[in-house]
Amino acid sequence: MDSQTSQSSQASQSPHTFQVDLRGLVDLLSHHLYSSPKVYLRELLQNAVDAITARRAEEPDSPALVRLYADGGTLRVEDSGVGLTEADVHNLLATIGRSSKRADGLQEARSDFLGQFGIGLLACFVVAERIRVVSRSARTPDAPPVEWTATDDGSYTVRTLPDAERPEPGTTVHLVARAGAAEWLTGERVLALARDFGALLPYDVRVDGEAVTDLPAPWDRPYPSPSGRRVALARHCHELFGFTPLDSIDLSVPLAGIRGVAYVLPGAVSPAQRAGHRVHLKGMLLTERAEQLLPDWAFFVRCVLDTDSLRPTASRESLYEDETLAAVREALGERIRDWLTGLAAGDPERLGAFLSVHHLGVKSLARHDREMLRTMLPWLPFETTDGRVSLEEFAQRHPVVHFTRTVEEYRQVAPIASAQGIGVINGGYTYDGELVEALPSVRPGTVVAELDSDTVTAHLDAVDPGEELALADFLAAARAKLDPLGCDVVLRAFHPLSVPALHLDDRSARHEQARAEAEEQADDLWAGILGSLRGSAPRARLVLNHLNPLIRRISSLGDRDLIGTATESLYGQALLMAQRPLRPADSALLNRAFIGLLEWATHGEGDH
């Protein structure tokens, strides 16, 4: 080493301290910014890739190599990138100082090369107690190599080195593990992390000689046939997400620099479950938990893609919600729509298999997309009195498309309505009611009507006036028994004969019932207010089937008390048949009627 170099080295070697609380900053990075210590390796790879990219911008033919060597408690990362001069290093340290003042400054610091390099080095303190960087600039070949050594107590030294220490441009980073973190620097762990983060990087990256990159990406590789591509992508999905997909959907948005694939889940999932998608940014894995990448309705796929246009947050572990992400989300949704439309037009068997699992997602989309509703009309299944059929098939069979708002209403009226020839769709499931109401907008001339208790009653046959008059005493006793429960009694003739009684109400009747119950339990002031809200809403009805043998026997009874007990039993049985939740008063009635019938039966045996 000549005297000039020695003087420069000595002058620069005096220890310094960061102009920030480094321990506090490492705590911020490890506990508040980064989700796991593993991101240290992503930051090291990112620094190396950025350095190579910067050098290649000026020297297109320069080498593009990243080499990692792990040895238990130490790690060495070498790159053939643009390198640093001593002035660059001091500028870098100043950048770290500025960027550490507040969390949102971290994003600003990443906007240029040096800032990115600085934050990447700080991330290494999450697993390292000492960092040593040796670098030589490609932009200033005559500048000597520079060494920067820092420890986690906040002190660092900077010095220049003889040319022999780093003859070629580029940077080498040496890490020494901090106590308890050596596992993060083992060869096996480093290789696994490097492959997870860097499989799509455009440069030659190796860990202890083992290749990391795997290009081209599975969705960009040539395959001998479409079926071969499908099999290869299914294998990729299983390796990545742990499931074999129903199908794969190509995601290509050239304007946004996006290439990737969406894998269709093989089983149904809840719409509320947030999907985790894998997003690579210029080849580097940014996150495997991106939630806002697709429209909410597309909860039936998992995506993996590479982009150069989306903006990462400061931690580089999620996507920044901005206009670009919103546009990408819409474009990716359009690709999934196109796939669905293509299946409907050319592969109904695969579409049927898909809808048998994920009809909920398509229904969610069809609510807001009339064209999708029109396309899916022949395919989307609905629960109806004709079985599980499409809206198109159901509308062809029935001049009026009746539907119920709730599952309870459907269960209440479906058996009777079906026997009377009334077609009914269960609109109580998620999205179904909305889609039935939207049917006329895509199928002009279709008549859609909500089915209420009046419609059902109107379709039941009236009993001969003379016969009904002869049963006036029986009906009066029955009505008197159920009047306190807010339920009327009517007599009709209907099929099936096996159903003795039918409990019918609608939402207005249930609201009135709930108001009356609240009025009973309220104090004088609230009772007065609730009483003033009493409306003329129809009450619930117990429809007795005059064709049923049991009803005929009960109606011939002369004992008024026994008629009342039998009526309560019929009321409770009709509620259970409708699968309606029982109020406390209903449960008490069922118990009372059961005990009453037992007493009557045993009393009759004793007398006999």
Coordinates of C-alpha atoms in Angstrom, one line a residue:
M1 CA 0.0 0.0 0.0
D2 CA 1.6 3.4 -1.0
S3 CA 1.7 6.3 1.5
Q4 CA -1.1 8.2 -0.1
T5 CA -3.5 5.2 0.1
S6 CA -2.3 4.5 3.6
Q7 CA -3.1 8.1 4.7
S8 CA -6.5 8.0 3.0
S9 CA -7.2 4.7 4.6
Q10 CA -6.2 5.9 8.1
A11 CA -8.2 9.1 7.7
S12 CA -11.3 7.3 6.8
Q13 CA -10.9 4.5 9.4
S14 CA -11.8 6.5 12.5
P15 CA -15.0 5.1 14.0
H16 CA -18.2 6.9 13.5
T17 CA -21.8 6.4 14.7
F18 CA -25.0 6.6 12.8
Q19 CA -26.9 9.8 13.3
V20 CA -29.9 7.8 14.4
D21 CA -30.7 5.3 17.1
L22 CA -29.7 2.2 15.2
R23 CA -31.1 -0.2 17.8
G24 CA -34.4 1.6 17.7
L25 CA -34.4 1.5 13.9
V26 CA -33.7 -2.2 13.8
D27 CA -36.6 -2.7 16.2
L28 CA -38.8 -0.7 13.9
L29 CA -37.8 -2.8 10.9
S30 CA -38.2 -6.1 12.6
H31 CA -41.3 -5.5 14.7
H32 CA -43.3 -2.9 12.7
L33 CA -42.1 -2.8 9.1
Y34 CA -41.1 -6.4 8.1
S35 CA -43.3 -9.4 8.9
S36 CA -40.3 -11.8 9.3
P37 CA -36.5 -11.8 9.5
K38 CA -36.5 -13.7 6.2
V39 CA -36.9 -10.4 4.3
Y40 CA -33.2 -9.7 5.0
L41 CA -32.3 -12.1 2.1
R42 CA -34.8 -10.5 -0.3
E43 CA -33.2 -7.1 0.5
L44 CA -29.8 -8.4 -0.2
L45 CA -30.9 -9.9 -3.5
Q46 CA -32.7 -6.7 -4.4
N47 CA -29.6 -4.7 -3.7
A48 CA -27.6 -7.0 -6.0
V49 CA -30.2 -6.9 -8.7
D50 CA -30.5 -3.2 -8.6
A51 CA -26.7 -2.8 -8.8
I52 CA -26.5 -5.1 -11.8
T53 CA -29.4 -3.3 -13.5
A54 CA -27.7 0.1 -12.9
R55 CA -24.5 -1.1 -14.4
R56 CA -26.2 -2.7 -17.4
A57 CA -27.9 0.6 -18.2
E58 CA -24.5 1.9 -19.0
E59 CA -22.7 -1.3 -20.0
P60 CA -25.3 -3.6 -21.6
D61 CA -22.8 -6.5 -22.0
S62 CA -21.5 -6.3 -18.4
P63 CA -21.7 -9.6 -16.4
A64 CA -25.0 -10.3 -14.4
L65 CA -24.0 -12.6 -11.6
V66 CA -25.1 -12.9 -8.0
R67 CA -23.4 -15.5 -5.8
L68 CA -24.3 -16.4 -2.2
Y69 CA -22.1 -18.4 0.1
A70 CA -23.6 -19.5 3.4
D71 CA -21.6 -21.1 6.3
G72 CA -23.7 -21.4 9.3
G73 CA -23.2 -18.1 11.2
T74 CA -21.9 -16.1 8.2
L75 CA -23.1 -15.2 4.7
R76 CA -21.3 -13.7 1.8
V77 CA -23.2 -12.1 -1.1
E78 CA -21.2 -11.1 -4.3
D79 CA -22.6 -9.2 -7.3
S80 CA -21.1 -7.9 -10.5
G81 CA -23.1 -4.6 -10.2
V82 CA -22.3 -1.0 -10.5
G83 CA -20.4 -0.8 -7.1
L84 CA -19.7 2.2 -4.9
T85 CA -17.0 4.8 -4.3
E86 CA -16.0 6.2 -0.9
A87 CA -18.1 9.3 -1.7
D88 CA -21.1 7.0 -2.6
V89 CA -20.8 5.2 0.8
H90 CA -20.9 8.5 2.8
N91 CA -23.8 9.7 0.7
L92 CA -25.5 6.3 1.4
L93 CA -25.0 6.7 5.1
A94 CA -26.5 10.2 5.0
T95 CA -29.5 8.7 3.1
I96 CA -30.0 6.1 5.8
G97 CA -30.0 8.9 8.4
R98 CA -32.7 10.9 6.6
S99 CA -34.8 7.9 5.8
S100 CA -34.9 6.6 9.3
K101 CA -36.5 9.7 10.8
R102 CA -40.0 8.5 10.0
A103 CA -41.5 5.3 8.6
D104 CA -43.0 7.0 5.5
G105 CA -39.5 8.3 4.6
L106 CA -38.5 4.7 4.0
Q107 CA -40.5 4.7 0.8
E108 CA -38.9 7.9 -0.3
A109 CA -35.5 6.5 0.4
R110 CA -36.2 3.5 -1.9
S111 CA -36.9 5.8 -4.9
D112 CA -33.3 5.9 -5.9
F113 CA -30.6 3.3 -6.0
L114 CA -28.5 4.4 -3.0
G115 CA -31.6 4.7 -0.8
Q116 CA -32.7 1.2 -1.7
F117 CA -29.2 -0.1 -1.0
G118 CA -29.2 1.7 2.4
I119 CA -32.5 0.3 3.6
G120 CA -31.5 -3.1 2.4
L121 CA -28.4 -3.1 4.5
L122 CA -30.3 -1.9 7.6
A123 CA -32.7 -4.9 7.1
C124 CA -29.7 -7.2 7.5
F125 CA -29.3 -6.0 11.1
V126 CA -32.5 -8.0 11.9
V127 CA -30.3 -11.2 11.7
A128 CA -26.7 -9.8 11.8
E129 CA -24.6 -8.2 14.5
R130 CA -21.9 -7.1 12.0
I131 CA -22.1 -6.1 8.3
R132 CA -19.0 -5.6 6.2
V133 CA -19.4 -4.3 2.6
V134 CA -16.5 -4.2 0.1
S135 CA -17.3 -2.4 -3.1
R136 CA -15.6 -1.1 -6.3
S137 CA -17.3 1.3 -8.6
A138 CA -17.8 0.5 -12.3
R139 CA -18.6 4.1 -13.0
T140 CA -15.3 5.3 -11.5
P141 CA -12.8 2.5 -12.4
D142 CA -9.8 4.5 -11.0
A143 CA -11.4 4.8 -7.6
P144 CA -10.0 2.4 -5.0
P145 CA -12.2 -0.3 -3.4
V146 CA -14.0 0.9 -0.3
E147 CA -14.9 -1.0 2.8
W148 CA -17.7 -0.2 5.1
T149 CA -18.0 -2.1 8.4
A150 CA -20.9 -1.6 10.8
T151 CA -22.1 -3.2 14.0
D152 CA -25.5 -3.3 15.6
D153 CA -24.4 -0.9 18.4
G154 CA -24.6 1.9 15.8
S155 CA -20.9 2.4 15.1
Y156 CA -19.2 2.0 11.7
T157 CA -15.9 2.6 9.9
V158 CA -15.2 3.5 6.3
R159 CA -11.8 3.0 4.6
T160 CA -10.3 2.5 1.2
L161 CA -8.5 -0.7 0.3
P162 CA -5.7 -1.7 -2.0
D163 CA -6.8 -2.6 -5.6
A164 CA -6.1 -6.3 -5.0
E165 CA -8.9 -6.5 -2.3
R166 CA -11.5 -6.1 -5.1
P167 CA -10.0 -6.1 -8.6
E168 CA -13.3 -6.1 -10.4
P169 CA -16.3 -3.8 -10.1
G170 CA -19.1 -5.0 -7.9
T171 CA -20.0 -5.4 -4.3
T172 CA -19.5 -8.1 -1.6
V173 CA -21.6 -8.1 1.6
H174 CA -20.4 -10.1 4.6
L175 CA -22.9 -10.9 7.4
V176 CA -22.1 -12.3 10.9
A177 CA -25.2 -13.6 12.6
R178 CA -26.4 -12.1 15.8
A179 CA -27.1 -14.3 18.8
G180 CA -30.0 -16.6 18.2
A181 CA -30.2 -15.8 14.4
A182 CA -27.6 -18.2 13.0
E183 CA -30.4 -20.5 11.6
W184 CA -31.2 -17.7 9.1
L185 CA -27.7 -18.0 7.6
T186 CA -27.5 -21.7 7.1
G187 CA -26.9 -22.9 3.5
E188 CA -30.2 -24.8 3.4
R189 CA -32.3 -21.9 4.7
V190 CA -30.6 -19.4 2.4
L191 CA -31.1 -21.5 -0.7
A192 CA -34.8 -22.0 0.2
L193 CA -35.3 -18.3 0.7
A194 CA -33.4 -17.3 -2.4
R195 CA -35.5 -19.7 -4.5
D196 CA -38.7 -18.4 -3.0
F197 CA -37.9 -14.8 -3.5
G198 CA -35.8 -14.9 -6.6
A199 CA -37.0 -17.7 -8.9
L200 CA -38.1 -15.2 -11.5
L201 CA -35.1 -12.9 -11.4
P202 CA -33.6 -12.1 -14.8
Y203 CA -30.0 -12.7 -13.7
D204 CA -27.8 -15.7 -12.9
V205 CA -28.2 -16.2 -9.1
R206 CA -26.7 -19.2 -7.3
V207 CA -26.3 -20.3 -3.6
D208 CA -23.2 -22.4 -3.0
G209 CA -23.3 -23.3 -6.7
E210 CA -27.0 -24.3 -6.7
A211 CA -29.1 -22.4 -9.3
V212 CA -31.9 -20.2 -7.9
T213 CA -33.6 -18.8 -10.9
D214 CA -36.0 -20.9 -12.9
L215 CA -36.8 -19.1 -16.2
P216 CA -38.8 -18.7 -18.2
A217 CA -41.7 -18.6 -15.8
P218 CA -44.1 -21.6 -16.0
W219 CA -46.8 -19.5 -17.7
D220 CA -44.3 -18.3 -20.4
R221 CA -42.8 -21.6 -21.3
P222 CA -43.6 -23.4 -24.6
Y223 CA -45.5 -26.6 -24.3
P224 CA -46.3 -29.3 -26.9
S225 CA -50.0 -29.0 -26.5
P226 CA -52.7 -27.1 -24.5
S227 CA -53.3 -30.2 -22.3
G228 CA -49.5 -30.4 -21.7
R229 CA -49.6 -26.8 -20.6
R230 CA -52.5 -27.5 -18.3
V231 CA -50.8 -30.4 -16.6
A232 CA -47.6 -28.4 -16.1
L233 CA -49.4 -25.5 -14.6
A234 CA -51.4 -27.8 -12.4
R235 CA -48.1 -29.2 -11.1
H236 CA -46.8 -25.7 -10.6
C237 CA -49.9 -24.7 -8.6
H238 CA -49.6 -27.8 -6.4
E239 CA -45.9 -26.9 -5.6
L240 CA -46.8 -23.3 -4.9
F241 CA -50.2 -23.4 -3.2
G242 CA -50.6 -27.0 -2.2
F243 CA -53.7 -27.8 -4.3
T244 CA -54.5 -29.2 -7.7
P245 CA -56.6 -26.6 -9.6
L246 CA -59.8 -27.1 -11.5
D247 CA -58.3 -25.0 -14.2
S248 CA -55.8 -22.2 -14.9
I249 CA -56.5 -18.8 -16.4
D250 CA -53.9 -16.9 -18.3
L251 CA -53.4 -13.4 -16.9
S252 CA -51.7 -11.1 -19.4
V253 CA -52.0 -7.3 -19.3
P254 CA -49.2 -6.0 -21.5
L255 CA -49.9 -2.3 -20.8
A256 CA -49.4 -2.9 -17.1
G257 CA -46.4 -5.2 -17.6
I258 CA -48.2 -8.1 -16.1
R259 CA -47.8 -11.8 -16.9
G260 CA -49.0 -14.6 -14.8
V261 CA -51.7 -17.2 -14.1
A262 CA -54.8 -17.6 -11.9
Y263 CA -55.5 -21.0 -10.5
V264 CA -59.1 -22.0 -9.9
L265 CA -59.6 -23.5 -6.4
P266 CA -60.9 -27.1 -6.4
G267 CA -63.3 -26.6 -3.4
A268 CA -65.8 -23.9 -2.4
V269 CA -64.6 -21.1 -0.2
S270 CA -66.4 -18.3 1.7
P271 CA -66.8 -15.0 -0.2
A272 CA -65.5 -13.3 3.0
Q273 CA -62.3 -15.3 2.9
R274 CA -59.5 -13.0 1.7
A275 CA -57.4 -14.7 -1.0
G276 CA -53.6 -14.5 -0.8
H277 CA -51.9 -13.9 -4.1
R278 CA -48.2 -14.1 -5.0
V279 CA -46.9 -11.0 -6.7
H280 CA -43.4 -10.6 -8.1
L281 CA -42.1 -7.1 -8.8
K282 CA -39.6 -7.2 -11.7
G283 CA -38.9 -10.9 -10.9
M284 CA -38.5 -10.4 -7.1
L285 CA -41.3 -11.9 -4.9
L286 CA -43.0 -8.9 -3.3
T287 CA -45.7 -10.7 -1.3
E288 CA -47.5 -14.0 -1.1
R289 CA -50.5 -12.4 0.6
A290 CA -51.7 -9.7 -1.8
E291 CA -55.4 -9.3 -1.0
Q292 CA -56.5 -6.4 -3.2
L293 CA -55.2 -7.7 -6.5
L294 CA -58.6 -9.0 -7.8
P295 CA -62.2 -7.9 -7.6
D296 CA -64.0 -9.2 -4.5
W297 CA -66.2 -11.5 -6.7
A298 CA -63.1 -13.5 -7.9
F299 CA -62.6 -15.2 -4.5
F300 CA -62.4 -18.6 -6.2
V301 CA -58.9 -18.2 -7.7
R302 CA -55.3 -17.8 -6.4
C303 CA -52.9 -15.8 -8.6
V304 CA -49.2 -15.7 -9.2
L305 CA -47.8 -13.0 -11.4
D306 CA -44.9 -10.8 -12.2
T307 CA -45.3 -7.0 -12.8
D308 CA -43.1 -4.0 -13.4
S309 CA -45.8 -1.4 -12.8
L310 CA -47.4 -1.9 -9.4
R311 CA -46.1 0.2 -6.5
P312 CA -44.9 -1.5 -3.3
T313 CA -45.4 -0.2 0.2
A314 CA -42.4 0.9 2.3
S315 CA -41.9 -2.6 3.7
R316 CA -42.1 -4.0 0.1
E317 CA -44.4 -6.7 1.4
S318 CA -47.7 -5.5 0.0
L319 CA -49.1 -3.3 -2.8
Y320 CA -49.8 0.3 -2.5
E321 CA -53.5 1.1 -3.2
D322 CA -53.5 3.6 -6.0
E323 CA -55.0 4.2 -9.4
T324 CA -52.6 1.8 -11.1
L325 CA -53.6 -1.1 -8.8
A326 CA -57.3 -0.2 -9.4
A327 CA -56.8 -0.4 -13.1
V328 CA -54.9 -3.7 -12.9
R329 CA -57.6 -5.1 -10.7
E330 CA -60.2 -4.3 -13.3
A331 CA -58.1 -5.7 -16.1
L332 CA -57.4 -9.0 -14.3
G333 CA -61.1 -9.2 -13.5
E334 CA -61.8 -8.8 -17.3
R335 CA -59.5 -11.7 -18.0
I336 CA -61.4 -14.0 -15.6
R337 CA -64.7 -12.8 -17.2
D338 CA -63.4 -13.7 -20.7
W339 CA -62.4 -17.2 -19.4
L340 CA -65.9 -17.8 -18.1
T341 CA -67.5 -16.6 -21.3
G342 CA -65.1 -18.8 -23.3
L343 CA -66.1 -21.9 -21.2
A344 CA -69.8 -21.1 -21.7
A345 CA -69.3 -20.9 -25.5
G346 CA -66.9 -23.8 -26.1
D347 CA -66.6 -26.1 -23.1
P348 CA -69.9 -26.5 -21.2
E349 CA -68.6 -29.7 -19.4
R350 CA -65.7 -27.8 -17.7
L351 CA -68.0 -24.9 -17.0
G352 CA -70.5 -27.2 -15.3
A353 CA -67.7 -28.7 -13.2
F354 CA -66.6 -25.2 -12.2
L355 CA -70.1 -23.9 -11.4
S356 CA -70.9 -27.0 -9.3
V357 CA -68.2 -25.7 -6.9
H358 CA -68.0 -21.9 -7.5
H359 CA -71.5 -20.7 -8.6
L360 CA -71.5 -18.2 -5.7
G361 CA -68.6 -16.3 -7.1
V362 CA -70.2 -16.1 -10.6
K363 CA -73.5 -15.0 -9.1
S364 CA -71.7 -12.3 -7.3
L365 CA -70.2 -11.1 -10.6
A366 CA -73.5 -11.4 -12.4
R367 CA -75.3 -9.1 -10.0
H368 CA -73.4 -6.1 -11.4
D369 CA -72.6 -7.4 -14.9
R370 CA -75.7 -7.9 -17.0
E371 CA -73.8 -9.4 -19.9
M372 CA -72.4 -12.0 -17.6
L373 CA -75.8 -12.8 -16.2
R374 CA -77.1 -13.2 -19.8
T375 CA -74.2 -15.5 -20.6
M376 CA -74.6 -17.6 -17.4
L377 CA -78.4 -17.9 -17.5
P378 CA -78.5 -21.4 -18.9
W379 CA -75.8 -22.6 -16.4
L380 CA -76.2 -21.0 -13.0
P381 CA -78.1 -23.4 -10.7
F382 CA -81.0 -22.3 -8.4
E383 CA -83.0 -24.2 -5.8
T384 CA -86.6 -24.4 -7.1
T385 CA -89.7 -26.4 -6.8
D386 CA -88.6 -28.0 -10.1
G387 CA -85.3 -29.1 -8.6
R388 CA -81.9 -27.4 -9.1
V389 CA -82.3 -25.8 -12.5
S390 CA -81.1 -22.6 -14.2
L391 CA -83.2 -19.4 -14.4
E392 CA -83.5 -19.9 -18.1
E393 CA -85.0 -23.4 -17.8
F394 CA -87.3 -22.3 -15.0
A395 CA -88.6 -19.3 -16.9
Q396 CA -89.4 -21.4 -20.0
R397 CA -91.6 -23.6 -17.8
H398 CA -93.5 -21.0 -15.8
P399 CA -95.3 -17.9 -17.2
V400 CA -94.7 -16.2 -13.8
V401 CA -91.4 -16.6 -12.0
H402 CA -92.3 -16.6 -8.3
F403 CA -89.6 -16.4 -5.7
T404 CA -89.3 -16.0 -1.9
R405 CA -87.0 -13.6 -0.1
T406 CA -85.9 -16.0 2.6
V407 CA -85.0 -19.7 2.9
E408 CA -87.7 -20.0 5.6
E409 CA -90.4 -18.7 3.4
Y410 CA -89.4 -21.1 0.7
R411 CA -89.5 -24.1 3.0
Q412 CA -92.8 -22.9 4.3
V413 CA -94.6 -22.7 0.9
A414 CA -92.6 -24.9 -1.5
P415 CA -94.3 -28.3 -0.9
I416 CA -97.8 -26.8 -1.1
A417 CA -97.0 -24.4 -4.0
S418 CA -95.5 -27.3 -6.0
A419 CA -98.6 -29.4 -5.4
Q420 CA -100.8 -26.6 -6.7
G421 CA -98.6 -26.1 -9.8
I422 CA -97.0 -22.9 -8.7
G423 CA -93.3 -22.7 -9.6
V424 CA -91.2 -21.1 -6.9
I425 CA -87.5 -20.2 -6.7
N426 CA -85.7 -20.0 -3.4
G427 CA -84.3 -16.5 -3.4
G428 CA -83.0 -16.7 0.2
Y429 CA -79.5 -17.7 -0.6
T430 CA -76.7 -15.2 -1.1
Y431 CA -77.3 -13.2 -4.3
D432 CA -80.2 -15.4 -5.6
G433 CA -83.0 -12.9 -4.9
E434 CA -81.2 -10.1 -6.6
L435 CA -80.5 -12.2 -9.7
V436 CA -84.1 -13.4 -10.0
E437 CA -85.3 -9.7 -9.8
A438 CA -82.8 -8.8 -12.5
L439 CA -84.1 -11.5 -14.8
P440 CA -86.4 -9.2 -16.9
S441 CA -83.5 -6.9 -17.7
V442 CA -81.7 -9.7 -19.6
R443 CA -84.8 -11.7 -20.6
P444 CA -87.4 -9.2 -21.8
G445 CA -91.0 -10.3 -21.2
T446 CA -90.3 -12.4 -18.2
V447 CA -92.7 -11.7 -15.3
V448 CA -91.1 -12.0 -11.8
A449 CA -93.2 -11.8 -8.7
E450 CA -92.4 -12.3 -5.0
L451 CA -94.5 -15.1 -3.6
D452 CA -96.4 -14.2 -0.4
S453 CA -98.9 -15.9 1.7
D454 CA -101.9 -14.3 0.0
T455 CA -100.7 -15.8 -3.4
V456 CA -100.4 -19.3 -1.9
T457 CA -103.8 -19.0 -0.1
A458 CA -105.4 -17.8 -3.3
H459 CA -104.3 -21.0 -5.1
L460 CA -105.8 -23.3 -2.5
D461 CA -109.3 -24.5 -3.2
A462 CA -112.1 -23.0 -1.2
V463 CA -114.3 -25.3 0.9
D464 CA -118.0 -25.6 0.0
P465 CA -119.8 -22.8 1.9
G466 CA -122.3 -25.2 3.3
E467 CA -119.6 -27.5 4.7
E468 CA -117.6 -24.6 6.1
L469 CA -120.8 -23.3 7.8
A470 CA -121.4 -26.7 9.4
L471 CA -117.9 -26.4 10.9
A472 CA -118.4 -22.9 12.3
D473 CA -118.2 -23.9 15.9
F474 CA -115.0 -25.9 15.3
L475 CA -113.4 -23.0 13.5
A476 CA -114.5 -20.5 16.2
A477 CA -112.9 -22.6 18.9
A478 CA -109.7 -23.0 16.9
R479 CA -109.5 -19.3 16.2
A480 CA -110.0 -18.4 19.8
K481 CA -107.2 -20.6 20.8
L482 CA -104.6 -19.1 18.4
D483 CA -105.8 -15.5 18.5
P484 CA -103.4 -14.7 21.4
L485 CA -100.5 -15.9 19.2
G486 CA -101.5 -13.4 16.4
C487 CA -102.6 -16.2 14.1
D488 CA -105.8 -16.7 12.2
V489 CA -107.3 -20.0 11.2
V490 CA -108.7 -20.7 7.7
L491 CA -110.1 -23.8 6.0
R492 CA -109.0 -24.8 2.6
A493 CA -108.7 -28.0 0.4
F494 CA -105.3 -28.7 -1.0
H495 CA -102.7 -31.3 -1.9
P496 CA -100.8 -33.2 -0.8
L497 CA -103.5 -34.8 1.4
S498 CA -100.9 -35.9 3.9
V499 CA -100.3 -32.3 5.1
P500 CA -102.9 -31.6 7.7
A501 CA -102.1 -27.9 8.3
L502 CA -99.9 -25.2 6.7
H503 CA -98.5 -22.2 8.6
L504 CA -98.3 -19.1 6.3
D505 CA -97.0 -15.7 7.1
D506 CA -94.9 -13.0 5.4
R507 CA -92.5 -10.4 6.5
S508 CA -95.1 -7.8 7.3
A509 CA -96.9 -10.3 9.5
R510 CA -93.6 -11.2 11.3
H511 CA -92.8 -7.5 11.8
E512 CA -96.3 -7.0 13.4
Q513 CA -95.7 -10.0 15.6
A514 CA -92.3 -8.7 16.7
R515 CA -93.8 -5.3 17.4
A516 CA -96.6 -6.8 19.5
E517 CA -94.1 -8.9 21.5
A518 CA -92.0 -5.8 22.1
E519 CA -95.1 -3.8 23.2
E520 CA -96.0 -6.5 25.8
Q521 CA -92.5 -6.2 27.3
A522 CA -92.1 -2.4 27.2
D523 CA -92.8 0.1 29.9
D524 CA -95.8 2.5 29.5
L525 CA -94.0 5.1 27.4
W526 CA -92.6 2.6 24.9
A527 CA -95.7 0.6 24.9
G528 CA -97.6 3.7 23.8
I529 CA -95.1 4.4 21.1
L530 CA -95.1 0.8 19.8
G531 CA -98.9 0.7 20.0
S532 CA -99.1 3.8 17.8
L533 CA -97.0 1.8 15.2
R534 CA -99.7 -0.9 15.0
G535 CA -100.6 -1.4 11.4
S536 CA -103.1 -3.2 9.3
A537 CA -100.5 -5.8 8.3
P538 CA -102.0 -9.3 7.6
R539 CA -101.6 -11.8 10.5
A540 CA -100.1 -15.2 10.2
R541 CA -102.5 -18.0 9.2
L542 CA -102.9 -21.6 10.0
V543 CA -104.5 -23.2 6.9
L544 CA -106.3 -26.4 7.8
N545 CA -106.5 -29.0 5.0
H546 CA -110.2 -30.1 4.7
L547 CA -109.1 -33.1 2.6
N548 CA -106.9 -34.5 5.4
P549 CA -108.5 -37.3 7.4
L550 CA -107.1 -36.1 10.7
I551 CA -108.6 -32.6 10.2
R552 CA -111.9 -34.2 9.4
R553 CA -111.8 -36.2 12.7
I554 CA -110.8 -33.2 14.7
S555 CA -113.5 -31.0 13.2
S556 CA -116.1 -33.6 14.3
L557 CA -115.1 -33.4 18.0
G558 CA -117.6 -32.0 20.4
D559 CA -115.2 -31.1 23.2
R560 CA -114.2 -27.5 22.9
D561 CA -111.1 -27.9 25.1
L562 CA -109.9 -30.9 23.1
I563 CA -110.4 -28.9 19.9
G564 CA -108.2 -26.2 21.4
T565 CA -105.5 -28.7 22.4
A566 CA -105.6 -30.3 18.9
T567 CA -105.4 -26.9 17.2
E568 CA -102.3 -26.0 19.2
S569 CA -100.7 -29.3 18.2
L570 CA -101.5 -28.6 14.6
Y571 CA -100.0 -25.1 14.9
G572 CA -96.8 -26.4 16.5
Q573 CA -96.4 -29.2 13.9
A574 CA -96.9 -26.7 11.0
L575 CA -94.2 -24.4 12.5
L576 CA -91.8 -27.4 12.7
M577 CA -92.7 -28.4 9.1
A578 CA -91.8 -24.8 8.0
Q579 CA -88.5 -25.1 9.9
R580 CA -89.2 -21.7 11.5
P581 CA -87.4 -20.7 14.7
L582 CA -89.7 -21.1 17.7
R583 CA -90.5 -18.2 20.0
P584 CA -90.7 -18.9 23.8
A585 CA -94.5 -18.7 23.5
D586 CA -94.4 -21.3 20.6
S587 CA -92.3 -23.7 22.7
A588 CA -94.6 -23.3 25.7
L589 CA -97.6 -24.0 23.4
L590 CA -96.0 -27.2 22.0
N591 CA -95.3 -28.5 25.5
R592 CA -98.8 -27.6 26.7
A593 CA -100.4 -29.3 23.7
F594 CA -98.3 -32.4 24.1
I595 CA -99.1 -32.8 27.8
G596 CA -102.8 -32.0 27.1
L597 CA -103.0 -34.8 24.5
L598 CA -101.3 -37.3 26.8
E599 CA -103.7 -36.4 29.6
W600 CA -106.6 -36.8 27.3
A601 CA -105.3 -40.2 26.0
T602 CA -104.6 -41.6 29.4
H603 CA -107.8 -40.2 30.9
G604 CA -109.7 -42.0 28.1
E605 CA -107.9 -45.3 28.8
G606 CA -108.8 -45.1 32.5
D607 CA -112.4 -44.4 31.7
H608 CA -112.5 -47.2 29.2

